[in-house]
XYZ file of C-alpha atoms in Angstrom:
631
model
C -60.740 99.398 33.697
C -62.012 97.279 36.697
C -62.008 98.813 40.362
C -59.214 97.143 42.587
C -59.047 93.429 42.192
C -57.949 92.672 45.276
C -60.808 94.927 47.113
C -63.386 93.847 45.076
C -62.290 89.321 46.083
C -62.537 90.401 49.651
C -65.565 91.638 48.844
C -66.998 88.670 47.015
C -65.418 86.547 50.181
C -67.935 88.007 52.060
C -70.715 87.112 49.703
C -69.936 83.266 49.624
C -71.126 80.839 52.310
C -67.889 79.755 53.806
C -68.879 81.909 56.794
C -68.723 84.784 54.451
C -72.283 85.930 53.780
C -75.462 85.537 56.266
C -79.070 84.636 56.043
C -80.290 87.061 58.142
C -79.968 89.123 61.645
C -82.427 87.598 63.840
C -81.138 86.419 67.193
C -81.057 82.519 67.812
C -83.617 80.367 69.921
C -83.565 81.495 73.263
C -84.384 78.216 74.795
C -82.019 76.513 72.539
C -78.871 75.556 74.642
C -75.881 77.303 73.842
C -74.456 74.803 71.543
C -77.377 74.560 69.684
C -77.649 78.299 69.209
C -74.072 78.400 67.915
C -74.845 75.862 65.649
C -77.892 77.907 64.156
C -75.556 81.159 63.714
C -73.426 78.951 61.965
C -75.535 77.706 59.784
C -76.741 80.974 58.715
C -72.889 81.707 57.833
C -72.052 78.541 55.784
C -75.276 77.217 55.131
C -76.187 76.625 51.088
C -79.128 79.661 51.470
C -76.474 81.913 52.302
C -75.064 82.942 49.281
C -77.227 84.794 47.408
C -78.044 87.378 50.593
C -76.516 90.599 50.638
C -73.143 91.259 53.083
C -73.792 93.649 55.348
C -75.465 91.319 57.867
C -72.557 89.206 57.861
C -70.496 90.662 60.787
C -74.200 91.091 63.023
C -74.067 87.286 62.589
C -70.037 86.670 63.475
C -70.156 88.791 66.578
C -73.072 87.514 67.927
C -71.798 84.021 67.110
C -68.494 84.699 68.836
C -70.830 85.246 72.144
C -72.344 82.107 71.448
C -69.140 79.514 71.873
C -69.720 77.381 74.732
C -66.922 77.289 77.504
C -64.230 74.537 76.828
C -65.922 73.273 73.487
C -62.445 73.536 71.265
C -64.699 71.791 68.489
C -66.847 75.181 67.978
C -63.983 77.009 68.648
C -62.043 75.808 65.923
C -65.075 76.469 63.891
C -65.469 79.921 65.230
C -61.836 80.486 63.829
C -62.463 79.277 60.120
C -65.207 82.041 59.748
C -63.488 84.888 62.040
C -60.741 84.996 59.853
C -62.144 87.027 57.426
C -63.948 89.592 59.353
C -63.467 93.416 58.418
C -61.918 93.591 61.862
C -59.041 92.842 59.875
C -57.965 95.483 58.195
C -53.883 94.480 58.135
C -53.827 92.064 55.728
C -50.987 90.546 57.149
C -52.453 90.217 60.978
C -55.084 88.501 59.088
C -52.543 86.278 57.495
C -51.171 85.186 60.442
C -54.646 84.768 62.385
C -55.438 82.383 59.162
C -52.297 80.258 59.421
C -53.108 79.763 62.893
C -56.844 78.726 62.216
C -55.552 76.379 59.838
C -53.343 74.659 62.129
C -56.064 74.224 64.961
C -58.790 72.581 62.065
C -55.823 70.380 60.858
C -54.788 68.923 64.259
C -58.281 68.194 64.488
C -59.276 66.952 61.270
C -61.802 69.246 60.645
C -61.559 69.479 57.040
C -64.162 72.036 56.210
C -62.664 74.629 58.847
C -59.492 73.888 57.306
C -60.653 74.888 54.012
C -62.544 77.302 55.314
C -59.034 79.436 57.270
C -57.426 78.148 53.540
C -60.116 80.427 51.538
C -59.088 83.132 54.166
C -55.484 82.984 53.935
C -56.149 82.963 50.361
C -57.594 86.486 50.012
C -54.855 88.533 52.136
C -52.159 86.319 49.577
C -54.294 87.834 47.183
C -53.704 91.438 48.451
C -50.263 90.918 50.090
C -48.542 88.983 46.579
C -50.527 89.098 44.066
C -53.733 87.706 42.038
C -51.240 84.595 40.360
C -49.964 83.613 43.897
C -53.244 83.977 45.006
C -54.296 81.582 42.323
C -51.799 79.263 43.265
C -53.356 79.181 46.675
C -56.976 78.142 45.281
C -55.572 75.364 42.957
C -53.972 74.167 46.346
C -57.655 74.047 48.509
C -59.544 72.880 45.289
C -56.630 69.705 45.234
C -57.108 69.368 49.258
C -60.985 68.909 48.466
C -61.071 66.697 46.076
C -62.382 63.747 47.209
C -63.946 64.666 49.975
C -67.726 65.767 51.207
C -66.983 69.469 50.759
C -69.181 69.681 47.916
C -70.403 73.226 48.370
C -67.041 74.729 49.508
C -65.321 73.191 46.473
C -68.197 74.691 44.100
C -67.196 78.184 45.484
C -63.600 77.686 45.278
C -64.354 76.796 41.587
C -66.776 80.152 41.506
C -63.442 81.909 43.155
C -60.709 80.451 40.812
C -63.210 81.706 37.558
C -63.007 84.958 39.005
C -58.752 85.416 39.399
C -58.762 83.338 35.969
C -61.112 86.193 34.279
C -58.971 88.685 35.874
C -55.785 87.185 33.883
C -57.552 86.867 30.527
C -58.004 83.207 30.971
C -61.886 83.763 30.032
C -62.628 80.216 28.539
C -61.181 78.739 31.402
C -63.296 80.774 33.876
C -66.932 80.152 32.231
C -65.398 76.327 32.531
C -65.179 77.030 36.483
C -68.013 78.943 36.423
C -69.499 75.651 34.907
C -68.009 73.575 37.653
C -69.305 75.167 40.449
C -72.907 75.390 38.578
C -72.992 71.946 38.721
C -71.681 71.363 41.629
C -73.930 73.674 43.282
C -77.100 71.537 41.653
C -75.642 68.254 42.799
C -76.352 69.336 46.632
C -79.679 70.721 45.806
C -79.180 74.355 44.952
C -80.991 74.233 41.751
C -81.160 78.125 40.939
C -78.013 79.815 39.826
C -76.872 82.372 42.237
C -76.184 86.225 42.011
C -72.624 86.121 42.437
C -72.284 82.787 40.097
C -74.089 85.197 37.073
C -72.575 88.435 38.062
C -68.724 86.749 37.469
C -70.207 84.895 34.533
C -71.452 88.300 33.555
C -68.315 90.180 33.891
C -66.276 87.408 32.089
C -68.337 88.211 28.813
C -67.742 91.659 29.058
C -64.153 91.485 28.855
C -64.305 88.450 25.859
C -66.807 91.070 24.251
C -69.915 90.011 24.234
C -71.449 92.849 25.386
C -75.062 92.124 24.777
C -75.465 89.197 26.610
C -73.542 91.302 29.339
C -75.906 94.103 29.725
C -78.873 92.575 29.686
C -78.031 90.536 32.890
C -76.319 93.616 34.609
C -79.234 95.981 33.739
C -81.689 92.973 35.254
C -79.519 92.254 38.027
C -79.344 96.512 39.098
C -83.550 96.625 40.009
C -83.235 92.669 41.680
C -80.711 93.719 43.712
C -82.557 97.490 44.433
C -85.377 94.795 45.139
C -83.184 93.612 47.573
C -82.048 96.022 49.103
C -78.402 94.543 48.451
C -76.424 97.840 47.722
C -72.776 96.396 47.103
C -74.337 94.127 44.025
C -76.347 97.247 43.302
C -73.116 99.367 43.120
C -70.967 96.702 41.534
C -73.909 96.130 38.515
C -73.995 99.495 37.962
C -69.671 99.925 38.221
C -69.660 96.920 35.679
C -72.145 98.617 33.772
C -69.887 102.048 33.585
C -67.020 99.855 31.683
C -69.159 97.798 29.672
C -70.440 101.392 28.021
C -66.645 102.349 27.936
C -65.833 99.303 26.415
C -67.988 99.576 23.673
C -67.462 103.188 23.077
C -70.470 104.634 24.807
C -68.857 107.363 27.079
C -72.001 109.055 27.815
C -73.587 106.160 29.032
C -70.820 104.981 30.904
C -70.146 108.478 33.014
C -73.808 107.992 33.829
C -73.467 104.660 35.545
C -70.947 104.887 37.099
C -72.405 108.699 38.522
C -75.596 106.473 40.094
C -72.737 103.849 41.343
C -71.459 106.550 43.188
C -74.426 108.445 44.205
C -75.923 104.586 45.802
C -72.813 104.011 47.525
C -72.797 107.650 48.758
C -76.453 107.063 49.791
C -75.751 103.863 52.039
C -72.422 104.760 53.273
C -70.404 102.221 52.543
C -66.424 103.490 51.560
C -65.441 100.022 49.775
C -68.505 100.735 47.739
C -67.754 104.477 47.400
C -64.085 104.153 46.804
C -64.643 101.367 43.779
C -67.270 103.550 42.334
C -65.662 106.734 42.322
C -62.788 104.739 40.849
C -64.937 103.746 37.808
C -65.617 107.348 37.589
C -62.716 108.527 37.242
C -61.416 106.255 34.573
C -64.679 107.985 32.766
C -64.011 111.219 33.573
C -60.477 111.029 31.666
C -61.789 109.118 28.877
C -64.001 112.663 28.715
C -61.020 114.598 28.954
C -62.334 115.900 32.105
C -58.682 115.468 34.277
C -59.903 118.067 36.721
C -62.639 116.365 37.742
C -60.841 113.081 37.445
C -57.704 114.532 40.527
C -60.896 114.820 42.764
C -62.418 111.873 42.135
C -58.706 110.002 42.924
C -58.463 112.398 46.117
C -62.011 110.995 47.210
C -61.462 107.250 46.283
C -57.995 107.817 48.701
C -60.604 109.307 51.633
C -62.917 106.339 51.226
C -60.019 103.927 51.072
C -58.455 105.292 54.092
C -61.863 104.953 55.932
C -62.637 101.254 54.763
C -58.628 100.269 55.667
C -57.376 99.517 52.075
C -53.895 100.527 51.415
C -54.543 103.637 48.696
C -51.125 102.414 46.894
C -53.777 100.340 44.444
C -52.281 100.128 41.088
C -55.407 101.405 39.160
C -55.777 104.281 41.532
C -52.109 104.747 40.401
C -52.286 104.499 36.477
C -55.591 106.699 36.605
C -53.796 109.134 38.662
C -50.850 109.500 35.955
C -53.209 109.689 33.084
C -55.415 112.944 34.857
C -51.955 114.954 35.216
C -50.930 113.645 31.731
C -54.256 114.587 30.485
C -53.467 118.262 32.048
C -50.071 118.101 30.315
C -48.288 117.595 34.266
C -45.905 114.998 32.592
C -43.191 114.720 34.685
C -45.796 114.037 37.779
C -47.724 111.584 35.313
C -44.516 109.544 34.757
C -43.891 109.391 38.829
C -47.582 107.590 38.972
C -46.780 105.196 36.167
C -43.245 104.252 37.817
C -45.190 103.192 41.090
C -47.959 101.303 39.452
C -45.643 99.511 36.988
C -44.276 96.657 39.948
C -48.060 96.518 41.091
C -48.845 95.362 38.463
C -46.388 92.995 37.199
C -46.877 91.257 40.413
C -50.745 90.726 39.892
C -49.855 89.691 35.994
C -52.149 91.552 34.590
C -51.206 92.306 30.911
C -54.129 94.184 30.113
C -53.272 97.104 32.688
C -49.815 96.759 31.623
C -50.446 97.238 28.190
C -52.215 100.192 29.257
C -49.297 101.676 31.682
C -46.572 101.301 28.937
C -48.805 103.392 26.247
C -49.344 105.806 28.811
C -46.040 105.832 29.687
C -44.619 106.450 26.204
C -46.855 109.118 25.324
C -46.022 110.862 28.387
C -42.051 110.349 27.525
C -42.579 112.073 24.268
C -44.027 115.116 25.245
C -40.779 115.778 27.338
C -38.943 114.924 24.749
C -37.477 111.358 25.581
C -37.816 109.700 22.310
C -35.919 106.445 22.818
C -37.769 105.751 25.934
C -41.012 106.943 23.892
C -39.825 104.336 21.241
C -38.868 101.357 24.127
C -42.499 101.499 26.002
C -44.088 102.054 22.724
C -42.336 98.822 21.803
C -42.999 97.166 24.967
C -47.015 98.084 24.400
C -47.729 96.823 20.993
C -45.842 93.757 21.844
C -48.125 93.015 25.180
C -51.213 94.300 22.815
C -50.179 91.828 19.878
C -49.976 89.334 22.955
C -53.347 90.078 24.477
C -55.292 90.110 20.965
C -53.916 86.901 19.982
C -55.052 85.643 23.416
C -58.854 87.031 23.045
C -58.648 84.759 20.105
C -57.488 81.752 21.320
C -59.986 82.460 24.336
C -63.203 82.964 21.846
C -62.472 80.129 19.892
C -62.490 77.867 23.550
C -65.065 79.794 24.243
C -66.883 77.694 21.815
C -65.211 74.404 22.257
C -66.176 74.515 25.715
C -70.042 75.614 25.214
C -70.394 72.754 22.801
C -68.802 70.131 25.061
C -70.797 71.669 27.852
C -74.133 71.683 26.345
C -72.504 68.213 24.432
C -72.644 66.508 27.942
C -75.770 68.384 29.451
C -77.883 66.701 26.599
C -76.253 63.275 27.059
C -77.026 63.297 30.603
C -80.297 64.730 30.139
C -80.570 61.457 27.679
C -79.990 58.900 30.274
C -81.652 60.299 33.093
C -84.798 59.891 30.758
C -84.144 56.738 29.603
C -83.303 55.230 32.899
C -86.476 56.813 34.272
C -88.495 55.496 31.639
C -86.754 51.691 32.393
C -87.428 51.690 36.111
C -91.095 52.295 35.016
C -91.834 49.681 32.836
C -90.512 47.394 35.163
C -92.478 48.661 38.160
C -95.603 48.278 35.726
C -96.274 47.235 32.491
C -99.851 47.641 32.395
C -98.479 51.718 32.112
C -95.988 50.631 29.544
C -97.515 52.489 26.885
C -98.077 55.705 28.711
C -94.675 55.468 28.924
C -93.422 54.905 25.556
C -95.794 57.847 25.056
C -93.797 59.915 27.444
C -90.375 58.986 26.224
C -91.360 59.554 22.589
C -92.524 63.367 23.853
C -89.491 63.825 26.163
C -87.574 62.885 22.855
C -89.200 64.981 20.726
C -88.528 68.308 23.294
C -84.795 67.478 23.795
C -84.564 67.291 19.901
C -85.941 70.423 19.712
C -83.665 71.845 22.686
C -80.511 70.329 20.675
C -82.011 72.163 17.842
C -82.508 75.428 19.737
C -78.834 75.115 21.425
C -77.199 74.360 17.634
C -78.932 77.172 15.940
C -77.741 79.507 18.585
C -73.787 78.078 18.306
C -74.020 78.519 14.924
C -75.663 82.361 15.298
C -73.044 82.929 18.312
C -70.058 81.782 15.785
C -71.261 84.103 12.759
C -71.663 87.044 15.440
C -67.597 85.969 16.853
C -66.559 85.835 12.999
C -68.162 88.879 11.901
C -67.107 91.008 15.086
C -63.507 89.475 14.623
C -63.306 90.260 11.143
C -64.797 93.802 11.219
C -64.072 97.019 12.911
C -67.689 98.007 14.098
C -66.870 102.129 13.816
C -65.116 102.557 10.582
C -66.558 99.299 8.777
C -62.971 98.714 7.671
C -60.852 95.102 8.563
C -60.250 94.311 12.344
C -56.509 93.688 13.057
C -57.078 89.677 12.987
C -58.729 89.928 9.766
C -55.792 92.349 8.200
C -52.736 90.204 9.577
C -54.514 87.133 7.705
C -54.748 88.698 4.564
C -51.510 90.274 4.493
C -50.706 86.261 5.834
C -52.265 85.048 2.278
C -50.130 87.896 0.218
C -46.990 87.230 1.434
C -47.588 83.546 0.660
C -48.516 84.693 -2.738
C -46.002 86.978 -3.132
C -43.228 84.981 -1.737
C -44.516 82.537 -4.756
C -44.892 84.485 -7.826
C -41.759 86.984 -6.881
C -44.087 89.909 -6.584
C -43.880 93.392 -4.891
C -45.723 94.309 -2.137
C -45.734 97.023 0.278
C -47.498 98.119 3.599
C -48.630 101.133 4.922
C -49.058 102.505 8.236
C -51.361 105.473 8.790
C -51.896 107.762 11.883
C -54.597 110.586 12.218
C -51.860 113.392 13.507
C -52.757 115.291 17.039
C -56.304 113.311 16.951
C -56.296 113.297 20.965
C -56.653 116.695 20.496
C -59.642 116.309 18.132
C -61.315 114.404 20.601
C -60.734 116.677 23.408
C -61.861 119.729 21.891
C -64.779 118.219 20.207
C -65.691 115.281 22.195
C -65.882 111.292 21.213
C -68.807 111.551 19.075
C -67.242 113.998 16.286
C -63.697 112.295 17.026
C -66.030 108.799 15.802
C -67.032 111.161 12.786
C -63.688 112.039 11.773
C -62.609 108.238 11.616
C -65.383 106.816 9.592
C -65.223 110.007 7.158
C -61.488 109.774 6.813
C -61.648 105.922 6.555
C -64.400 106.741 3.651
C -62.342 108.777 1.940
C -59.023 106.356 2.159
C -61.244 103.715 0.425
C -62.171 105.939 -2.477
C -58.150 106.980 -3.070
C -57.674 102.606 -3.246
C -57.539 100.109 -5.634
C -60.286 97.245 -5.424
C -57.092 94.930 -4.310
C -55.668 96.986 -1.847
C -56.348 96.252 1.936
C -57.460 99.032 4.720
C -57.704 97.784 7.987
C -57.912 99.416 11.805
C -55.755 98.640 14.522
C -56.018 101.000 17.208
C -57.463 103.869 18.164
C -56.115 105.775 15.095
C -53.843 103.939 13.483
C -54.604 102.106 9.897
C -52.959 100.121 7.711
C -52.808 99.319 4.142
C -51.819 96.488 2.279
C -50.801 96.833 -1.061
C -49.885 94.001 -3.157
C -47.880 93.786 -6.293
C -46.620 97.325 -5.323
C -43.507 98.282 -5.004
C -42.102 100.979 -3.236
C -42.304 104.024 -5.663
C -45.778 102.962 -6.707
C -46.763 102.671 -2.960
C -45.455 106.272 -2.273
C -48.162 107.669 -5.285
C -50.804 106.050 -2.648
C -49.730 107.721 -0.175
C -49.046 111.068 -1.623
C -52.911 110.627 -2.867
C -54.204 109.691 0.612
C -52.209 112.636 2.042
C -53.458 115.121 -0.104
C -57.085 113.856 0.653
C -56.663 113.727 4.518
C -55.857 117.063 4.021
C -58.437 118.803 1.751
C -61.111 116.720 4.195
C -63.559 119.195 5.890
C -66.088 118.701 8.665
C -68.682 121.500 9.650
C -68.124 120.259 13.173
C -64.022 121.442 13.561
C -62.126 124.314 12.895
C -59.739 123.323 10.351
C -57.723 126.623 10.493
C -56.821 125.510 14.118
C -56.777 122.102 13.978
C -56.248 120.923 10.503
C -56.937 117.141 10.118
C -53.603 115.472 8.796
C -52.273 112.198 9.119
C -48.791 110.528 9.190
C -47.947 107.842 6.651
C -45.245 104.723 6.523
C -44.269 102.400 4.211
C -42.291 99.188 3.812
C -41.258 97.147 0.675
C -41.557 93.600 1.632
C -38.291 91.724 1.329
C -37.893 87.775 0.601
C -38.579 85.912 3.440
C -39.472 88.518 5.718
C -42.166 87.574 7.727
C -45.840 89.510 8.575
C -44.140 91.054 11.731
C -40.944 92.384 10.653
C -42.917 94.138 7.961
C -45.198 95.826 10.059
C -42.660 96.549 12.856
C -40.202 98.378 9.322
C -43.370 99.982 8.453
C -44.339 100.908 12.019
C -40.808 102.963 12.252
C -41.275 104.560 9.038
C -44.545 106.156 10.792
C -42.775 106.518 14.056
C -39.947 108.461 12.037
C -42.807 110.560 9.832
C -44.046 111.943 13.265
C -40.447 112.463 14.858
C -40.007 114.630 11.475
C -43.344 116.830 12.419
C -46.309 114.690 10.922
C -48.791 115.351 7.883
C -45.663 113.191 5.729
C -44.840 110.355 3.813
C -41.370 108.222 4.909
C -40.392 105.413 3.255
């Protein structure tokens, strides 16, 4: 999970040079006149060196610049406005609203665009936290229109840097390394030729939620000591929070409680509650992942302190959901279900469906330990419907992922192209005697961006193998991914549908294996699936189908089976789940069992109604007390 969105934009607001991030502290030229000194402050707020320094100057710099306006100069007033309106100073999001609007009103009857857009980005960020991350996206669209066309150059670059970020946040991760892109380029086109810290950390973050965790890490762990280096502690803090759910991600738990424990521990260090607040946050999601919900209830109670002190309003909707799942976790249901029912509009307004997804399976796990089975059965529903949703989407985003690399590195190498050759023309006309020197050069210059193509194609074609491979696989048990499964069971239906043959589905849960994991921890709850999934395969024919699709839930496809013959399976993989032993668990007290259902398909019933009839045969097998077979 990510700390709060909306905390963490303000955040970045500060880091980006439309008056939101300084170059440094030192007072202006004293024999400057006033204007003139103004004008330097200014410039170390909006200037292009400004955004890659670290945020804590930033305020230093507005307050001395607010003693700097000269007397009856509206001009610098105005200007004064389009950078004050983000100061920490306001900490009611809506007196900052209002303190915007008015800012852009004064640029406007002016025609001072870049103060305009300027109060715009400003009003943009309490939307943000006042209505949401979409309406807050609607607002960026608007500036990014409003600048087209004009000389803006470097505020439209970090409205495209901005819109990646609230486009990452939705899932919409093709579409934010596209922005990302945008305001790379844009960024180079006024002279900044070295990709900034905030540009790579989004950039960064975006391929840690598509899943390419490698390329992830390696700039987060690079970007922690630069930024120690630095002595920037926010980017220290928020490397080592993105860090924490990179290693959660990718089912490192250890790892992860130990980043985000030095998150905390720098933020504690240099005092800053935003910092401590988002880290302790990070921790906490750890802490429950460890089954450590004690631990978790302070964490919550400290990220509320810090919060409180900074002047964020605590009702955050991950604070929320995190608090529900630490009293679930304890077995406080009742209380857990009170969290959920306060995060659930938070969330829908910020459109997240990845923390939805989340909430709902929370939710109905909570509603069937008290009992509540059709509400159980409703948010189950609503869950694997979102989670269908969301996986289909990761797809659709990986595979523009690579459209968009190609075009991108498509258009890089054309333009590379004719800056060369157009170089190489104005040469030979200045001077022929150099002509061949030149032809020399070009044939060279050709040569190296053949071998660049070559480079960039041979790592599209080693980045598509990787996608297919870590599409098509489940990396723990070694057994098919979900996308992989629903295409084969795709291609037997097909045949099936065809050759009017039988086939049936299974779906498999591992019964109480929360409780596995609790007791023994993630690393023997990891051994338990990838024995278990061993000893399915054995108990299957060489046609038959195993595949993972959550946490511990299988399923099996089994084609020209019917019913009866599909109920032999099952009895088989029952009794083996059962006589299963690992040196690491008591099997006398918890006895590893799982729950099994199964679904004839019937003609011209598509993929999804015969997983959702299979799916209540196993939601009925665990209603009836688990370690059974329903048809």
């Amino acid at each position: 999970m990510d700390q709060s969105f909306a905390a963490r934009l303000l955040a970045m607001l500060f880091a980006l040079s439309i008056g939101l991030a300084c170059a440094q502290s030192a007072p202006p030229n004293p024999k400057a006149t006033p204007a003139a000194q103004f004008d330097e402050v200014l410039e170390r707020l909006v200037g292009p060196y400004s955004m890659d320094l670290a945020p804590t100057l930033y305020n230093d710099n507005l307050d001395r610049l607010r003693t700097l306006i000269p007397g009856g100069d509206h001009a610098r007033e105005i200007q004064f406005r389009s950078v004050y309106c983000i100061s920490q100073h306001w900490r009611d999001p809506k007196q900052g609203l209002a303190y915007s609007d008015d800012a852009i009103k004064r640029a406007h009857a002016v025609g001072d665009i870049a103060s305009e857009a300027r109060a715009m980005f400003c009003r943009t960020a309490y939307t943000l936290r006042l209505h949401g991350t979409k309406q807050g996206l609607a607002e960026v669209n608007k500036i990014i229109a409003f600048l087209q066309d004009t000389p803006e150059q470097q505020l439209l670059s970090e409205l495209y840097l901005y819109r990646g970020t609230l486009l990452s946040e939705l899932g919409e991760q093709a579409k934010a390394l596209l922005d990302y892109q945008r305001a790379r380029a844009g960024y180079r086109a006024i002279g900044i030729t070295k990709d900034l810290d905030e540009l790579l950390l989004q950039s960064a973050i975006t391929y840690r939620r598509i899943g390419d965790w490698a390329q992830a890490e390696r700039y987060f762990k690079s970007s922690v000591q630069r930024m120690q280096d630095k002595q920037d502690w926010t980017r220290t803090v928020t490397n080592l929070i993105q860090l924490g759910f990179l290693y959660d991600e990718s089912g490192n738990p250890q790892k992860s409680l130990a980043a985000f424990e030095q998150a905390v521990a720098v933020a504690t260090e240099h005092k800053d509650p935003t910092d401590i607040g988002g880290a302790k946050l990070g921790l906490a999601s750890a802490q429950i992942s460890q089954g450590q919900f004690d631990n978790a209830l302070q964490s919550l109670t400290e990220v509320k302190a810090a919060y409180a002190e900074a002047g964020i309003d605590p009702r955050q909707d991950m604070l929320l959901l995190l608090t529900g799942q630490a009293h679930a976790g304890k077995g406080q249901h009742t209380e857990a279900l009170a969290y959920y029912q306060k995060a659930l509009p938070l969330i829908e307004r910020d459109g997240n469906e990845r923390y939805l997804a989340l909430l709902y399976q929370a939710q109905a796990a909570s509603e069937e330990a008290l009992g509540r089975s059709k509400e159980a059965l409703n948010d189950y529903r609503r869950y694997s419907t979102l989670q269908l949703g969301l996986q289909q989407k990761m797809r659709l985003e990986q595979s523009r992922l690579l459209e968009y690399e190609y075009e991108i590195r498509r258009r890089e190498f054309e333009n590379q192209r004719l800056r060369t050759e157009a170089a190489g023309q104005q040469k030979q006309v200045q001077s022929l005697e150099r002509e061949r020197r030149w032809q020399i050069l070009a044939l060279t210059l050709g040569v190296l961006l053949l071998v660049a193509l070559l480079v960039l194609v041979l790592r599209q074609i080693r980045s598509a193998k990787q996608l297919r491979i870590l599409a098509m696989t489940d990396p723990l048990t070694s057994t098919l991914s979900r996308r992989a499964v629903e295409a084969a069971l795709d291609r037997h239906l097909v045949r099936t549908q065809q050759h009017a043959q039988p086939i049936s589905v299974m779906m498999l849960d591992l019964d109480y294996f929360k409780a596995i994991n609790d007791r023994h921890g993630h690393p023997i709850g990891d051994e338990v699936l990838r024995t278990v999934t061993a000893c399915w395969k054995e108990q299957l024919r060489d046609n038959d189908a195993l595949g993972r699709i959550g946490g511990e839930e299988f399923i099996i496809i089994c084609p020209n089976t019917d019913a009866a013959q599909a109920q032999l399976i099952a009895d088989r993989l029952l009794q083996t789940t059962r006589m299963m032993r690992l040196p690491e668990i008591a099997h006398d007290l918890l006895p590893i069992t799982t729950s099994i259902g199964i679904a004839q398909g019937q003609p011209n019933e598509t993929r999804e109604e015969l997983i959702a009839r299979a799916d209540a045969a196993l939601y009925q097998a665990k209603q009836q007390g688990r370690n059974q077979v329903v048809l």
